[in-house]
Coordinates of C-alpha atoms and ligand atoms in Angstrom, one line a residue:
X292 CA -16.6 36.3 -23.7
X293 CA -15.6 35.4 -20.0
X294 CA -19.1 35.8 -18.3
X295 CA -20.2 32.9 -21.5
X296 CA -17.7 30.7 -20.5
X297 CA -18.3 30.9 -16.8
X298 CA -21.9 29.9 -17.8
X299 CA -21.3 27.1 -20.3
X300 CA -18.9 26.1 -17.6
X301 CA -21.9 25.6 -15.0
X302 CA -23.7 22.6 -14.1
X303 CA -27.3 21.9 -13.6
X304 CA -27.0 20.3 -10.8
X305 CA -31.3 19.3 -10.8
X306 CA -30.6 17.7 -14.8
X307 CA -28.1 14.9 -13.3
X308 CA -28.9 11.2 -12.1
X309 CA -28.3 10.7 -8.1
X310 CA -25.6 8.7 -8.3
X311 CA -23.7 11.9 -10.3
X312 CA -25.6 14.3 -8.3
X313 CA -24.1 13.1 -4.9
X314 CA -20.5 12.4 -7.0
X315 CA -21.2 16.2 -7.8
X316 CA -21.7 17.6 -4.0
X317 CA -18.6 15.9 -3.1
X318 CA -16.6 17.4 -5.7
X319 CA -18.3 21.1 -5.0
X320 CA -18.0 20.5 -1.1
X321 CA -13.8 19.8 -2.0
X322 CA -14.1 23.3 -3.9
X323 CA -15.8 24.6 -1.0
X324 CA -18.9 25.9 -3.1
X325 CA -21.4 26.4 -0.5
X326 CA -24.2 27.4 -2.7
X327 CA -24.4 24.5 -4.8
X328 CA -23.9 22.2 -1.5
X329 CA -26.7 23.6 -0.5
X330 CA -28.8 23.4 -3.9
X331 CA -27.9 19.4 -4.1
X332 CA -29.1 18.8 -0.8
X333 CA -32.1 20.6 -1.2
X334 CA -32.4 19.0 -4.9
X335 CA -31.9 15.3 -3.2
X336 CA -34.4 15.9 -0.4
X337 CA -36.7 17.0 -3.0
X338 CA -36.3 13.9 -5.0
X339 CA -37.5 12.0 -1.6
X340 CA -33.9 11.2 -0.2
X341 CA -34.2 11.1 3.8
X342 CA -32.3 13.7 5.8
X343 CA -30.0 11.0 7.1
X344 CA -29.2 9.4 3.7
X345 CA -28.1 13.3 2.4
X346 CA -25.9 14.0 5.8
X347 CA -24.3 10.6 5.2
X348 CA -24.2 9.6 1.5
X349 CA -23.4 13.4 0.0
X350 CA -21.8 15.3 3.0
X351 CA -20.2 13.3 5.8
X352 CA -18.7 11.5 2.3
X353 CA -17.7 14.5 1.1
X354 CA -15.5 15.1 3.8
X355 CA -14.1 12.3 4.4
X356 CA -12.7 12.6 0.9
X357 CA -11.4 15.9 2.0
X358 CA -9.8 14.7 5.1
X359 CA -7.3 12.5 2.4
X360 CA -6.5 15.3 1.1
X361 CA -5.6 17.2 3.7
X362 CA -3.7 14.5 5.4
X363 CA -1.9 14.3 2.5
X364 CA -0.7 17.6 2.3
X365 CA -3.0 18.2 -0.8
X366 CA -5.4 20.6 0.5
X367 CA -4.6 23.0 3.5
X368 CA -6.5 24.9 6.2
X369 CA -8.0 28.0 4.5
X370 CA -9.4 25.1 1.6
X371 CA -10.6 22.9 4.3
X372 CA -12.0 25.7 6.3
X373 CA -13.9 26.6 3.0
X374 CA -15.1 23.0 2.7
X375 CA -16.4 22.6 6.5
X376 CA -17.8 26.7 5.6
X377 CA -20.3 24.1 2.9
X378 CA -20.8 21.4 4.7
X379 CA -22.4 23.5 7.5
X380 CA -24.7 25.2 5.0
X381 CA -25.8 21.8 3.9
X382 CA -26.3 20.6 7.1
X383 CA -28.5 23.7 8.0
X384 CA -30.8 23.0 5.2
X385 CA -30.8 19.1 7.5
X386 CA -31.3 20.2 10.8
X387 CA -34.8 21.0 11.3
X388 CA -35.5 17.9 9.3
X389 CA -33.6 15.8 11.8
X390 CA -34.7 17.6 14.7
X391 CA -38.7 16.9 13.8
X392 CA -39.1 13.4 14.7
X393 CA -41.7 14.9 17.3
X394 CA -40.3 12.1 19.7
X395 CA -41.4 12.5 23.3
X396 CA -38.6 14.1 25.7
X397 CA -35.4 11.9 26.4
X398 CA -33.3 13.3 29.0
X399 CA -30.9 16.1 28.4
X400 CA -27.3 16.4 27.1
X401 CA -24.2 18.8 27.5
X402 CA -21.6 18.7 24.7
X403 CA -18.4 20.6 24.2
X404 CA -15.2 19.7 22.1
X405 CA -12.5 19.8 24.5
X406 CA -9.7 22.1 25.3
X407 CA -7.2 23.1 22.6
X408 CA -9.9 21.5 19.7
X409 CA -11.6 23.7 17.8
X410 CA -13.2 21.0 15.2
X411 CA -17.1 20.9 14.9
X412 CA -18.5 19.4 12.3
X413 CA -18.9 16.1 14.0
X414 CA -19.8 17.4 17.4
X415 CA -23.1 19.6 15.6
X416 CA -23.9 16.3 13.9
X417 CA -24.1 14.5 17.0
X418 CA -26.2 17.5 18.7
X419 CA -28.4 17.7 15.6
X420 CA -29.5 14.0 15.8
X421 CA -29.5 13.7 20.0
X422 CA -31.8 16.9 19.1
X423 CA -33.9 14.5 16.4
X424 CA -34.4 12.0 19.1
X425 CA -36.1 14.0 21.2
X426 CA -33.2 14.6 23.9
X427 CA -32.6 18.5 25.4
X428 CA -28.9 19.5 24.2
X429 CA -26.9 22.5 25.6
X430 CA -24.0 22.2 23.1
X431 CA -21.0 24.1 24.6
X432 CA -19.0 25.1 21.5
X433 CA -15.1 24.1 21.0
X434 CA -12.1 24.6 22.8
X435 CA -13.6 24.4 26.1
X436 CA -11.4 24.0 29.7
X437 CA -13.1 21.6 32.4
X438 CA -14.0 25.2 34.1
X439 CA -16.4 25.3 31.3
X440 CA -18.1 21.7 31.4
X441 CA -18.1 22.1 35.4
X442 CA -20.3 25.4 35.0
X443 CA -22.6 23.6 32.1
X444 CA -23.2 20.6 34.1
X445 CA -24.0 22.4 37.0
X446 CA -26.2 25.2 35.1
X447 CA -27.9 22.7 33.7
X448 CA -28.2 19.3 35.5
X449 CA -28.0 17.3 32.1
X450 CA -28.0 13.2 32.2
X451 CA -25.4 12.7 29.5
X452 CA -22.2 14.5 29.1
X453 CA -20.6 14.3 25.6
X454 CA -17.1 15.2 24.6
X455 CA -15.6 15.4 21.2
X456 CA -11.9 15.1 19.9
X457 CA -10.5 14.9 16.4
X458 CA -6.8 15.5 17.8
X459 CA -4.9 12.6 19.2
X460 CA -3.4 15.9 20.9
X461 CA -6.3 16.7 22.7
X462 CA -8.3 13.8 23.2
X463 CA -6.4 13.6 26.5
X464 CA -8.3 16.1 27.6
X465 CA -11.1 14.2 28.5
X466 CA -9.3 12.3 30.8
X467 CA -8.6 15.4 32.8
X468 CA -12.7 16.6 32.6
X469 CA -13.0 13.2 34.2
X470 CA -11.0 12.8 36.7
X471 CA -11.5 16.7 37.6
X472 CA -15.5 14.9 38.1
X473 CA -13.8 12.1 40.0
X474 CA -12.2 14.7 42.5
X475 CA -15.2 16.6 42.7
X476 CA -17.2 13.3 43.8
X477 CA -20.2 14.2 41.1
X478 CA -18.5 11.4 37.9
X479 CA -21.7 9.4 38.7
X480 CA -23.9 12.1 38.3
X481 CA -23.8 11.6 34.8
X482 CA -23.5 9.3 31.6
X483 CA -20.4 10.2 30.0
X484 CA -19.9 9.6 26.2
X485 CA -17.2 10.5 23.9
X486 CA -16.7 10.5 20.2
X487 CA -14.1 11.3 17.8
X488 CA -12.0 10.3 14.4
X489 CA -9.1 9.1 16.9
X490 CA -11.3 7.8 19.4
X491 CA -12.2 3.6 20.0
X492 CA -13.4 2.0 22.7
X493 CA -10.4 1.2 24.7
X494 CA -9.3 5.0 24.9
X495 CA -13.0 5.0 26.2
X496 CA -12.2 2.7 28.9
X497 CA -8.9 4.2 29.8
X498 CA -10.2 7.4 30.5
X499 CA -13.2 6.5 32.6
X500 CA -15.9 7.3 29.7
X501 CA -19.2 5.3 30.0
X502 CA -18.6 4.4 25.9
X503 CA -17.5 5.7 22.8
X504 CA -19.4 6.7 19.8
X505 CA -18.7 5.9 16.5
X506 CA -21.2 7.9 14.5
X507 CA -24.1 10.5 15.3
X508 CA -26.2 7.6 14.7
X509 CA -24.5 5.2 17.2
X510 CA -24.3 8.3 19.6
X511 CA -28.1 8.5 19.8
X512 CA -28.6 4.6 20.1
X513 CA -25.8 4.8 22.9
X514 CA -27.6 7.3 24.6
X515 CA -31.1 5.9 24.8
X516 CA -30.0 2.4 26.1
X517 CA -27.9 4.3 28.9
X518 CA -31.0 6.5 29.8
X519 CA -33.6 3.6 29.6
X520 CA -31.0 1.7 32.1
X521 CA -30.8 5.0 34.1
X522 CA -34.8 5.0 34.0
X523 CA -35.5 1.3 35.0
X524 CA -32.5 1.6 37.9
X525 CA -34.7 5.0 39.5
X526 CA -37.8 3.2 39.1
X527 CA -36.6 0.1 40.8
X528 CA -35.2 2.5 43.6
X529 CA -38.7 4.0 43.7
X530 CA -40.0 0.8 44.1
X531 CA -38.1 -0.2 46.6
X532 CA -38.5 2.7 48.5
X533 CA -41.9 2.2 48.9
Ligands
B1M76 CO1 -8.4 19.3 11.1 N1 -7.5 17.6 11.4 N2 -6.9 20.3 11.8 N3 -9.4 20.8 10.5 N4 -9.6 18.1 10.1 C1 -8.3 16.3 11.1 C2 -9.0 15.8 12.3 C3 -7.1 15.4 10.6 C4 -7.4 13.9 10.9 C5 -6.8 15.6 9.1 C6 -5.8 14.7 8.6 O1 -4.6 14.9 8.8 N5 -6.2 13.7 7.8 C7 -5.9 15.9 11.5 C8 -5.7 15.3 12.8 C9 -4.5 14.4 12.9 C10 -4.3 13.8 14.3 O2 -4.6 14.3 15.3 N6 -3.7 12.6 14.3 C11 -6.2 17.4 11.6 C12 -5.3 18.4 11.8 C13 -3.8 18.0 11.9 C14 -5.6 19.7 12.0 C15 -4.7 20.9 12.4 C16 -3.7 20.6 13.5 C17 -4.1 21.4 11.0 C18 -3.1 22.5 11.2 O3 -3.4 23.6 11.7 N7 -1.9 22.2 10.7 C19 -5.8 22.0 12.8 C20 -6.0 21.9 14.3 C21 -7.0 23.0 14.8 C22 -7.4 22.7 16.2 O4 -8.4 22.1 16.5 N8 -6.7 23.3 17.2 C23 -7.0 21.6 12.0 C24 -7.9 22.5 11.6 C25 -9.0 22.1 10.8 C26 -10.0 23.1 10.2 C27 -10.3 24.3 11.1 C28 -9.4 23.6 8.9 C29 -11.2 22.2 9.9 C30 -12.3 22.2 11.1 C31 -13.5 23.1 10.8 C32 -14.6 22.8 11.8 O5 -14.7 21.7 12.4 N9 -15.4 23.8 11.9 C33 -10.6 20.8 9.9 C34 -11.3 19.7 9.3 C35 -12.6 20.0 8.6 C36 -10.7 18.4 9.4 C37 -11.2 17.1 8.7 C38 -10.8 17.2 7.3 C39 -12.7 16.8 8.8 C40 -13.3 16.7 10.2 C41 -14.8 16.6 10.1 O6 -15.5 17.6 10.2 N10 -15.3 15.4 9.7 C42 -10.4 16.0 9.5 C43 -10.1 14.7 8.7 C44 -11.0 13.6 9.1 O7 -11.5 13.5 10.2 N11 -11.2 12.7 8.2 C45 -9.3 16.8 10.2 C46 -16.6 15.1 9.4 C47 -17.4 14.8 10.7 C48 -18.8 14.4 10.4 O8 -16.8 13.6 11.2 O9 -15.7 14.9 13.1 O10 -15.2 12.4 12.8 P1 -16.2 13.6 12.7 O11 -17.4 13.3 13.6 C49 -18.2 12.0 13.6 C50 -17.6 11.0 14.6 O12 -16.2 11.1 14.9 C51 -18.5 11.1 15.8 O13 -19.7 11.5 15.2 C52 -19.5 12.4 14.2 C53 -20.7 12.3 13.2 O14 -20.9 11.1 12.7 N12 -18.2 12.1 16.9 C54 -18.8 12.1 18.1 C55 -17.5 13.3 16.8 N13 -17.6 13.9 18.0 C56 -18.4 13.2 18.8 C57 -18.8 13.4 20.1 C58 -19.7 12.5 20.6 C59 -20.1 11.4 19.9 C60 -19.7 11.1 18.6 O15 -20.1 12.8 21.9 C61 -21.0 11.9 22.5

């Protein structure tokens, strides 16, 4: 019978080792089986893994074993859309995990993937942990024009604006956001940080960025050191002032 095989077919995912447990999730976040992405993270945070270590070892993997295939010509959109469909159910199950540091308020951050990028993944990452460490984030979805950073920035007077790119076709972009801030006399206003596949440091530089950001992790450490040098310049300005 069909419905047997299906069965004898499935795995249980909770009777395997960690090592072939994690192996598993990247081979059912490749398939794009969200339900059993979601079971092995729940089965691994169970078992004592740390948020963190499941984002990194069993789903920011997974995808990176994707992205091969897909550069290669192995997998294609609908698949991959499937895959990132799983990823982000694993990641849900990670977010209020990541988010519940209880850490006292940072400062506040706006971020948006730029203009004609509609790739996510790594921008909620970056939110999710910024979120984690205690900072405010207003996270401004994909595919936004400078018209749309302009309006969040002024709506809602963040310290740090972050931009993300996965396409050397629209990472750009960012140079025009800046500049745009340039023109409008307000660049200074704010910490800018970008991040990206593409991305290093000297595209950083060359497009006016305060740094770039390797990794959600990195993001966050990038971000306090800015804001605690943001915090000691006011209060030496406070001091001074009287
Ligand atoms: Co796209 N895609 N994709 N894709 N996709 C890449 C980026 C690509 C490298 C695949 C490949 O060829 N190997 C390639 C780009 C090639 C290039 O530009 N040189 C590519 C392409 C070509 C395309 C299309 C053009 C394909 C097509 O239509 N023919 C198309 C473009 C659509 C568009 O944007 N206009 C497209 C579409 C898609 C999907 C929709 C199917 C899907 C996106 C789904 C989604 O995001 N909701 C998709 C995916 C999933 C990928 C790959 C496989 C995975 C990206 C990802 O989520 N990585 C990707 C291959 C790859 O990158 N290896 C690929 C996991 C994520 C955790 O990492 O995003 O790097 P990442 O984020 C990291 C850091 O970069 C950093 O921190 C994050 C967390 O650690 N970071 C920041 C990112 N943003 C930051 C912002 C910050 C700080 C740090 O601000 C402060």
């Amino acid at each position: 019978m069909a419905g047997e095989d299906e069965f004898e077919d499935e795995i249980d995912l909770s009777a395997l080792d960690n090592a072939d447990l994690v192996k598993q999730m990247h081979d059912d976040l490749y398939d794009g089986l969200e339900d059993e992405v979601v079971e092995g993270t729940q089965i691994l945070l169970d078992r004592g893994w740390a948020p963190y270590k499941v984002l990194t070892e069993a789903l920011v993997e997974g995808m990176r074993i994707v992205g091969i295939d897909f550069r290669d010509g192995i997998l294609f959109v609908p698949e991959v859309l499937m895959c990132a469909r799983a990823m982000k159910a694993g990641m849900s199950i990670l977010k209020p995990l990541l988010a519940e540091s209880g850490a006292p308020q940072m400062g506040k951050m706006v971020i948006g993937t730029v203009k004609g990028d509609i790739h996510d993944i790594g921008k909620n990452l970056v939110a999710m942990m910024m979120e984690g460490a205690g900072f405010e984030v207003i996270d401004i979805g994909i595919n936004n024009p400078v018209e749309d950073y302009l309006s969040a920035l002024e709506e809602h007077q963040p310290d740090i604006l972050g931009m993300s790119a996965l396409l050397t076709t629209t990472m750009p972009y960012m140079k025009v956001v800046i500049d745009t801030l340039k023109e409008k006399g307000i660049r200074n206003d704010y910490i800018i940080l970008v991040g990206g596949a593409p991305l290093n440091e000297e595209f950083a530089d060359a497009v006016g960025a305060d740094a770039y950001c390797r990794d959600a992790a990195v993001s966050v450490e990038i971000a306090k050191s800015f804001m605690a040098k943001r915090q000691g310049s006011l209060a030496a300005v406070m001091a001074q002032a009287g």
